[in-house]
Short mmCIF file of C-alpha atoms in Angstrom, two decimals:
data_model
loop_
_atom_site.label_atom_id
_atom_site.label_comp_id
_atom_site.label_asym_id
_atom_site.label_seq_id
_atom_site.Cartn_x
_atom_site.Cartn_y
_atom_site.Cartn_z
CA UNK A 1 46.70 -23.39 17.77
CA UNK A 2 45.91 -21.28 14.78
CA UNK A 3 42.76 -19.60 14.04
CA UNK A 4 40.82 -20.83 11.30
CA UNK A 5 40.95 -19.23 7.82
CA UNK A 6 38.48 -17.84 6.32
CA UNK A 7 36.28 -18.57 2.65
CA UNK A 8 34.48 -16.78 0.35
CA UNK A 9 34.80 -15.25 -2.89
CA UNK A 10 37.96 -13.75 -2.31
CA UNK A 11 40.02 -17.25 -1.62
CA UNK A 12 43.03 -17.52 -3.83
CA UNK A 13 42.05 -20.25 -6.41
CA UNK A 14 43.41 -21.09 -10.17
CA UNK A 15 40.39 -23.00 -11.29
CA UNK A 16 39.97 -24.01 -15.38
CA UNK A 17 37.73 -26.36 -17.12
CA UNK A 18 38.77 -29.75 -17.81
CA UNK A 19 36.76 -31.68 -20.55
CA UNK A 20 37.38 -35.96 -20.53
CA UNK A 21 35.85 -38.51 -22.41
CA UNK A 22 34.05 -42.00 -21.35
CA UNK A 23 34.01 -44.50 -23.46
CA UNK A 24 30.90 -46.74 -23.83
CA UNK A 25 28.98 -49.03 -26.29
CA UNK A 26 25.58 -48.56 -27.54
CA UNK A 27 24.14 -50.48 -29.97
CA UNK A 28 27.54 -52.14 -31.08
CA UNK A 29 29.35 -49.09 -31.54
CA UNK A 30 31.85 -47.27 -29.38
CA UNK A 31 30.06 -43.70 -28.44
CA UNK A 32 32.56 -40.91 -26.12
CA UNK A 33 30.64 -39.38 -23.89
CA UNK A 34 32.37 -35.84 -22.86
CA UNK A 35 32.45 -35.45 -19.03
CA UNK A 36 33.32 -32.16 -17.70
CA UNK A 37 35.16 -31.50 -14.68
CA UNK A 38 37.16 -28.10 -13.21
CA UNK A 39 40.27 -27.97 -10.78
CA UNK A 40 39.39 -26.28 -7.86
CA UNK A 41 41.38 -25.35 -4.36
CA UNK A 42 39.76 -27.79 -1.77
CA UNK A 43 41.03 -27.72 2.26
CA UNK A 44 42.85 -31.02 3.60
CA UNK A 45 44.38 -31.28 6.77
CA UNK A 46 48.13 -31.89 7.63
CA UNK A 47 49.94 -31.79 11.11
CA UNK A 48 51.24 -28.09 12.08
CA UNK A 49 55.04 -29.79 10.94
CA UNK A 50 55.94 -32.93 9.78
CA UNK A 51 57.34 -34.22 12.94
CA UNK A 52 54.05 -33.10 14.58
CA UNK A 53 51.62 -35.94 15.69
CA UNK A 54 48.36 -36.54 14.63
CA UNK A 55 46.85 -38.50 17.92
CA UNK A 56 45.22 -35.62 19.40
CA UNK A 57 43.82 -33.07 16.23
CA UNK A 58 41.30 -30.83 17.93
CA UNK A 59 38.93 -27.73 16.68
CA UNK A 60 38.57 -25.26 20.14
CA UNK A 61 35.53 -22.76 19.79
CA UNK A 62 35.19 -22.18 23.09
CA UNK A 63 38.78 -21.12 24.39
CA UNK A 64 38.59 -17.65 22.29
CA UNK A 65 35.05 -17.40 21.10
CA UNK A 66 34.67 -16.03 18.01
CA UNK A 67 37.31 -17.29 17.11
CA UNK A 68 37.84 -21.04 16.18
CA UNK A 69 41.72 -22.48 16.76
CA UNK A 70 43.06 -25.41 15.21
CA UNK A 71 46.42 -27.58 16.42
CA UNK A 72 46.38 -28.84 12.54
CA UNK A 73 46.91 -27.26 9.48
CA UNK A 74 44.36 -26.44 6.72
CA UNK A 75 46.32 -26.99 3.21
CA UNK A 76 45.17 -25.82 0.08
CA UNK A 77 44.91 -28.46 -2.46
CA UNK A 78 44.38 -28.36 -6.22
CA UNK A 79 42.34 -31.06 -7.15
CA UNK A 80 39.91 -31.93 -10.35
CA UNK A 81 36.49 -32.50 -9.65
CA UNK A 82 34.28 -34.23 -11.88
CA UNK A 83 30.61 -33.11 -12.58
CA UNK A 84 28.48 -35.67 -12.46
CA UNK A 85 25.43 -34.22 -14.57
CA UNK A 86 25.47 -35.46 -17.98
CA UNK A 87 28.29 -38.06 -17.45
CA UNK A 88 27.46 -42.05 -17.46
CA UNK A 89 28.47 -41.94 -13.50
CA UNK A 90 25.61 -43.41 -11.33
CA UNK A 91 26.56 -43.08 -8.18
CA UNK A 92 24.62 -45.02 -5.04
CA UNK A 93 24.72 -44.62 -1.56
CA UNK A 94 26.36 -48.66 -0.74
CA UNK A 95 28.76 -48.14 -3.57
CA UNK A 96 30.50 -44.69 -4.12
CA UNK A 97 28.39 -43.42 -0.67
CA UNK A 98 26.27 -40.72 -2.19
CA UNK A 99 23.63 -40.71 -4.15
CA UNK A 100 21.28 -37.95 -6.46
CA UNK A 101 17.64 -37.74 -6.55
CA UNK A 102 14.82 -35.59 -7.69
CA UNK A 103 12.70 -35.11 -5.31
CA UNK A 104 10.84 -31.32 -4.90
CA UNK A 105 9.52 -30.33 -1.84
CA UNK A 106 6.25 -29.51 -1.12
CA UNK A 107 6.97 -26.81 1.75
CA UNK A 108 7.66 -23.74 1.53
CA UNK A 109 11.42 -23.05 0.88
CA UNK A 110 11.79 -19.79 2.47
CA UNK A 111 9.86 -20.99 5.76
CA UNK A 112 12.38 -23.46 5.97
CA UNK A 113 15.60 -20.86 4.90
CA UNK A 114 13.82 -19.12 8.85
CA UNK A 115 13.90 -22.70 10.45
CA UNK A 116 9.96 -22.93 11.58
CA UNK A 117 9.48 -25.22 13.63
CA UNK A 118 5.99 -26.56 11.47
CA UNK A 119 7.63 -26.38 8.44
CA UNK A 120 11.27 -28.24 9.58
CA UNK A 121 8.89 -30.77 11.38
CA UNK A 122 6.98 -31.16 7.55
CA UNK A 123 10.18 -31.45 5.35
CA UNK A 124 11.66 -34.05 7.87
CA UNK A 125 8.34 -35.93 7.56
CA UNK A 126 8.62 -36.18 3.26
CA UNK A 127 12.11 -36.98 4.30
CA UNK A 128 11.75 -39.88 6.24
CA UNK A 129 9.55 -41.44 3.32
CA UNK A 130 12.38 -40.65 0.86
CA UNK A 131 15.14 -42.19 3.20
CA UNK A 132 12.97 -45.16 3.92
CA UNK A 133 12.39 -45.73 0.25
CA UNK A 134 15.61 -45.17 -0.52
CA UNK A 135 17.49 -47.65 1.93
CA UNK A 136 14.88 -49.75 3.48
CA UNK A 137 15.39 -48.64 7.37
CA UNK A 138 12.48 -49.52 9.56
CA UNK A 139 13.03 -46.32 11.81
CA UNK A 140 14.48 -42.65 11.55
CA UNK A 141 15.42 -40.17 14.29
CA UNK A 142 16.41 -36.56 12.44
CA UNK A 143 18.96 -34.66 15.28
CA UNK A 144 20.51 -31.96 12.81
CA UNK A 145 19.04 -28.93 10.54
CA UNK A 146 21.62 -26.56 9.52
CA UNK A 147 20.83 -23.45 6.91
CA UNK A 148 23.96 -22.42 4.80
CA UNK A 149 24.38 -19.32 2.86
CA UNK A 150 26.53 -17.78 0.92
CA UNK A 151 25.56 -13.90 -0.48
CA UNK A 152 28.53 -12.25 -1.66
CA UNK A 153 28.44 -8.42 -0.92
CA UNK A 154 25.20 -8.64 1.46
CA UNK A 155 25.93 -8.77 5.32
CA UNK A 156 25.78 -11.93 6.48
CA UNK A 157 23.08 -13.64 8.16
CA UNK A 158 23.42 -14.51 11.74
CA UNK A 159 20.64 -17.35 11.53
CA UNK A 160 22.70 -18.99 8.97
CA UNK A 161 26.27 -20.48 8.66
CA UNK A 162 28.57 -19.84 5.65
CA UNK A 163 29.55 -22.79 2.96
CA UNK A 164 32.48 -25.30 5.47
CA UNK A 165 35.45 -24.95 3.13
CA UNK A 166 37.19 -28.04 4.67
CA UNK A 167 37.53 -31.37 3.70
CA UNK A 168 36.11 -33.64 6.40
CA UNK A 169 33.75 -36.44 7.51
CA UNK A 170 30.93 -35.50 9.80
CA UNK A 171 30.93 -38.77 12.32
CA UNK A 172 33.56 -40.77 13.67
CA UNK A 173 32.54 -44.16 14.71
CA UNK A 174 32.70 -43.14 18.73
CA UNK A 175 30.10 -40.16 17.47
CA UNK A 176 28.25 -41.97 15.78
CA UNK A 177 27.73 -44.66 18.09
CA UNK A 178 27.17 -41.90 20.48
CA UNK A 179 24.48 -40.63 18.58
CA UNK A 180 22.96 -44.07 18.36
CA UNK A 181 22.72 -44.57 21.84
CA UNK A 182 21.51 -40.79 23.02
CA UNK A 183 18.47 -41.42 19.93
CA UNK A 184 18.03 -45.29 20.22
CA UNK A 185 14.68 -46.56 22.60
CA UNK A 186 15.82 -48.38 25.29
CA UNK A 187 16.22 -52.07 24.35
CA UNK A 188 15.92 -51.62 21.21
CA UNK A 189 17.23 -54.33 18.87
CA UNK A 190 19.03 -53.04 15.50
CA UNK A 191 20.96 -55.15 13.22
CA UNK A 192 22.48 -52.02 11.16
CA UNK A 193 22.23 -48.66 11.80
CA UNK A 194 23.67 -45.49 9.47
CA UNK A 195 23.41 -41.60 9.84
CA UNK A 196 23.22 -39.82 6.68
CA UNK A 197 22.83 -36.02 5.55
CA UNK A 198 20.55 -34.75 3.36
CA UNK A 199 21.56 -31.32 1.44
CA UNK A 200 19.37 -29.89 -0.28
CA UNK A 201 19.34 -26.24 -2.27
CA UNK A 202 16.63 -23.80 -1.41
CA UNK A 203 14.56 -21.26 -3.51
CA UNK A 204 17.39 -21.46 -6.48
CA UNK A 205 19.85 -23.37 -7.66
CA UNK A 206 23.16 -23.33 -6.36
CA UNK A 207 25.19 -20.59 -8.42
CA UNK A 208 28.73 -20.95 -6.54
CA UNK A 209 30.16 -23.04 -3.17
CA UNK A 210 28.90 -26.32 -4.61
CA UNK A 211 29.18 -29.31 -2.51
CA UNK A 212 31.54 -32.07 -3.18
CA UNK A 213 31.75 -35.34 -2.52
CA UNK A 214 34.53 -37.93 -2.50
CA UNK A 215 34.18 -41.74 -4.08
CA UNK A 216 34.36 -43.97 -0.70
CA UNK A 217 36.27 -46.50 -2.83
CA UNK A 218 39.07 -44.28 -3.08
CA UNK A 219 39.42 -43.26 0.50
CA UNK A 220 42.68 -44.72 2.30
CA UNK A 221 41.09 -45.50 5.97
CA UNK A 222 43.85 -45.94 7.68
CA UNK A 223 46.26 -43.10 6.08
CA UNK A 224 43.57 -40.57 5.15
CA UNK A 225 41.39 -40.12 8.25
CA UNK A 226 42.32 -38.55 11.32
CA UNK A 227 40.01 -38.41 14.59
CA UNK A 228 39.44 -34.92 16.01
CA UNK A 229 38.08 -34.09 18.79
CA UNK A 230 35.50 -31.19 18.62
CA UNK A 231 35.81 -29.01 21.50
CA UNK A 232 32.43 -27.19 21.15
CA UNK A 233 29.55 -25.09 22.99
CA UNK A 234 27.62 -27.44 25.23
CA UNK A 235 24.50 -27.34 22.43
CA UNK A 236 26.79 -28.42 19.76
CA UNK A 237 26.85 -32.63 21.02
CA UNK A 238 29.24 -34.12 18.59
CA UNK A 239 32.52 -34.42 20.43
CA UNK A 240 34.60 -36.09 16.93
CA UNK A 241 34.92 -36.37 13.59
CA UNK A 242 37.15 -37.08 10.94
CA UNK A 243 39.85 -34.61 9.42
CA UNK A 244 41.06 -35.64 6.20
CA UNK A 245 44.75 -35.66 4.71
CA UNK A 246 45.17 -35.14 1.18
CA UNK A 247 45.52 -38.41 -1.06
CA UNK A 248 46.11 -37.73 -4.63
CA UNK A 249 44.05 -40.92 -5.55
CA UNK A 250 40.96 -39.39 -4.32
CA UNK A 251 38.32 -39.02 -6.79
CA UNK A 252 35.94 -35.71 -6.35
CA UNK A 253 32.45 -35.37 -7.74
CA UNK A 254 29.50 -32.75 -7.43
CA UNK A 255 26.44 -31.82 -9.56
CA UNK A 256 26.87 -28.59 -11.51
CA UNK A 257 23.94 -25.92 -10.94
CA UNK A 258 22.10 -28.48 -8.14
CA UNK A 259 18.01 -27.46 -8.12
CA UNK A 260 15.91 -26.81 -5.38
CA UNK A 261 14.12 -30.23 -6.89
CA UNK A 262 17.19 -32.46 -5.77
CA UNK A 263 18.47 -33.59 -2.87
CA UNK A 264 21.84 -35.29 -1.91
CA UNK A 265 22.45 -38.27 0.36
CA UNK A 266 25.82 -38.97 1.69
CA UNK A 267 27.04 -41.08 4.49
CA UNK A 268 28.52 -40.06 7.79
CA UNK A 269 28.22 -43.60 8.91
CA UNK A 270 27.33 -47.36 8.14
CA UNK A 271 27.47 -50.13 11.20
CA UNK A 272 27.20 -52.32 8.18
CA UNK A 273 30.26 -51.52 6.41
CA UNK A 274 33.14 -54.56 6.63
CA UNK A 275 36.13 -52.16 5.70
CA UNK A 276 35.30 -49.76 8.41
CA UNK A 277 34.54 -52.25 11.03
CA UNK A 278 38.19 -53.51 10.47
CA UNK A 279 39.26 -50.18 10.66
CA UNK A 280 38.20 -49.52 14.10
CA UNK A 281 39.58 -53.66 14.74
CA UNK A 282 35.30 -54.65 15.37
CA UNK A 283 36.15 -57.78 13.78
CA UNK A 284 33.31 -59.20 15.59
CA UNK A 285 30.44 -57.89 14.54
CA UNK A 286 27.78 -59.55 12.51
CA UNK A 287 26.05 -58.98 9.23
CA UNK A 288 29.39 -56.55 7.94
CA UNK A 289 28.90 -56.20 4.26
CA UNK A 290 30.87 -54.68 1.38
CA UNK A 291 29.37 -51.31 1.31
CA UNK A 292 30.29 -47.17 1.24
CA UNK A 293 31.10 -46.65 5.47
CA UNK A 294 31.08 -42.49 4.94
CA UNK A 295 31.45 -39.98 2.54
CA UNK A 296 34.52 -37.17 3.34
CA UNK A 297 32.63 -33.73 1.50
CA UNK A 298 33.26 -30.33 1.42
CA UNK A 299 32.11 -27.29 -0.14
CA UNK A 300 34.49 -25.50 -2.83
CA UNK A 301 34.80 -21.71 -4.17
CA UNK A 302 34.49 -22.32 -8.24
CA UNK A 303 36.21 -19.22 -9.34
CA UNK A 304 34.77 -19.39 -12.85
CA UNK A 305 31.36 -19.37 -11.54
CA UNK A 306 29.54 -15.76 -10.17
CA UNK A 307 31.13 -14.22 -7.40
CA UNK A 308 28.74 -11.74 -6.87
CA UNK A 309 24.67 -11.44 -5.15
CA UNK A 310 23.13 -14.67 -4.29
CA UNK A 311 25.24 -17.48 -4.71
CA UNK A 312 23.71 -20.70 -2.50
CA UNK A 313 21.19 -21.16 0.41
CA UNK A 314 21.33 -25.18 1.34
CA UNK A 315 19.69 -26.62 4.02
CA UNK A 316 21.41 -29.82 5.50
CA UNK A 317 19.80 -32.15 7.78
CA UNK A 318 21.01 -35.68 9.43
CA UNK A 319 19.50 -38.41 10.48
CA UNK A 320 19.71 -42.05 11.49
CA UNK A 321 18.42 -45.14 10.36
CA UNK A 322 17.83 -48.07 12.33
CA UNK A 323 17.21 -51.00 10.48
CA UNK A 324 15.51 -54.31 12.40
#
């Protein structure tokens, strides 16, 4: 296996600003609206040669703790990702399988950058209103809160992980049915169910490692997705997700300088969705619709941006929604 690389400031990147233009009518008249984007280094996965097989990916932090080994590749890709801010792009959570809102917080950012207990118990309270607004679900079980930080120059802090430079999925379908049934009340009846993750900034906006998110209509199931298994501590309960392999008709997006005052949604999951039924061959399921099944995402060094002091402090949570 190899061990896994590491990110920051000082990953080898040849960034540059990209400027495109949209064309649109208003009022009768053809208007170009200029949508910015930069090319940026983001981490796919590949087998360790191209004869190698790809039936049996794993991530091992337990065999060599600190370190984490891989038996896969992590291949740096140049890709152009498009900011969404300012562009005519409205992306939803069924369609592209994210989604932008603003939506400040009422508690306290920096008791939730410690993780207290009252105050992660309060922020997944407004959450659950948002999500349920948002999607309609009748019920929502949170089983996730992870604080990310990035502060170049300043010792890291152990409470806190760093920005997860890799391109990736967070659920398979075997997780997240896994998840469903450890969380689900016995006998309870659902007709969809989805887990989702909710990223929002904390006490500033994001200055560098911005998160980005990839256009579920241009995701290759089949060719693009690889299961892995996640050979973790015993806390750590996912046992899969999904690595990614590179696809040159994937189409990247993120929200330059994201505020404390908005929060991301992105899918890890959808019961509902027909394409990724078929992918796992559950032909047989009712009420499959055509909607977003997950969301790959990664975070990405922007080598134009600041590369020094405080540069992002997210807070990531998921959850899933049971809908009757």
């Amino acid at each position: 296996m190899q061990a896994a690389a590491q990110g920051g400031p000082g990953i080898p990147a040849s960034p540059h600003a990209i400027a495109f233009g949209q064309q649109r009518e208003l009022q009768g008249s053809a208007e170009w609206v200029v949508m910015s984007a930069i090319s940026s280094l983001l981490y796919y996965s590949a087998p360790l040669t191209p004869t190698s097989g790809d039936d049996d990916w794993c991530i091992d932090a337990v065999s060599q703790p600190p370190e984490v080994l891989f038996n896969f590749r992590k291949v740096a890709t140049e890709t152009t990702i498009t900011d969404v801010r300012g562009s005519t792009i409205l992306p939803k959570l069924d369609t592209m399988g994210f989604e932008k809102i603003t939506a400040p917080t009422r508690v306290d950012h920096r008791d939730l950058v410690e993780r207290s207990a009252p105050s992660i118990e309060r922020y997944q309270r407004e959450t659950e209103e948002l999500l349920k607004s948002l999607t309609g679900a009748d019920t929502i079980e949170f089983f996730d809160a992870t604080v990310r930080r990035e502060d170049a120059g300043i010792p890291g802090d152990p409470s806190s992980q760093s920005p997860h430079l890799r391109v990736h999925v967070d659920q398979s379908p075997k997780s997240a049915l896994a998840r469903a049934a450890e969380y689900g009340e016995p006998g309870r009846r659902f007709r969809r169910f989805q887990i989702i993750n909710i990223w929002r900034p904390l006490i500033e906006p994001v200055r560098n490692f911005p998160l980005a998110v990839c256009d579920y209509r241009s995701v290759n199931l089949s060719a693009d997705l690889v299961a892995t298994r996640l050979d973790f501590p015993a806390w750590l309960k996912d046992r899969e997700n999904y690595s990614v392999r590179y696809n040159p008709g994937h189409r990247w997006y993120y929200w330059g300088s994201l505020s404390p005052d908005e929060v991301m949604f992105f899918k890890c999951y959808d019961s509902a969705s027909r394409d990724l039924a078929l992918f796992g061959e559950d032909t047989e399921r009712p009420g499959l619709a055509d909607v977003a099944g997950l969301c790959p995402h990664t975070a990405f060094f922007d080598e134009k941006g600041p590369t020094t002091g405080h540069l992002r402090t997210s807070l990531e949570m998921r959850a899933l929604l049971f809908h009757k």
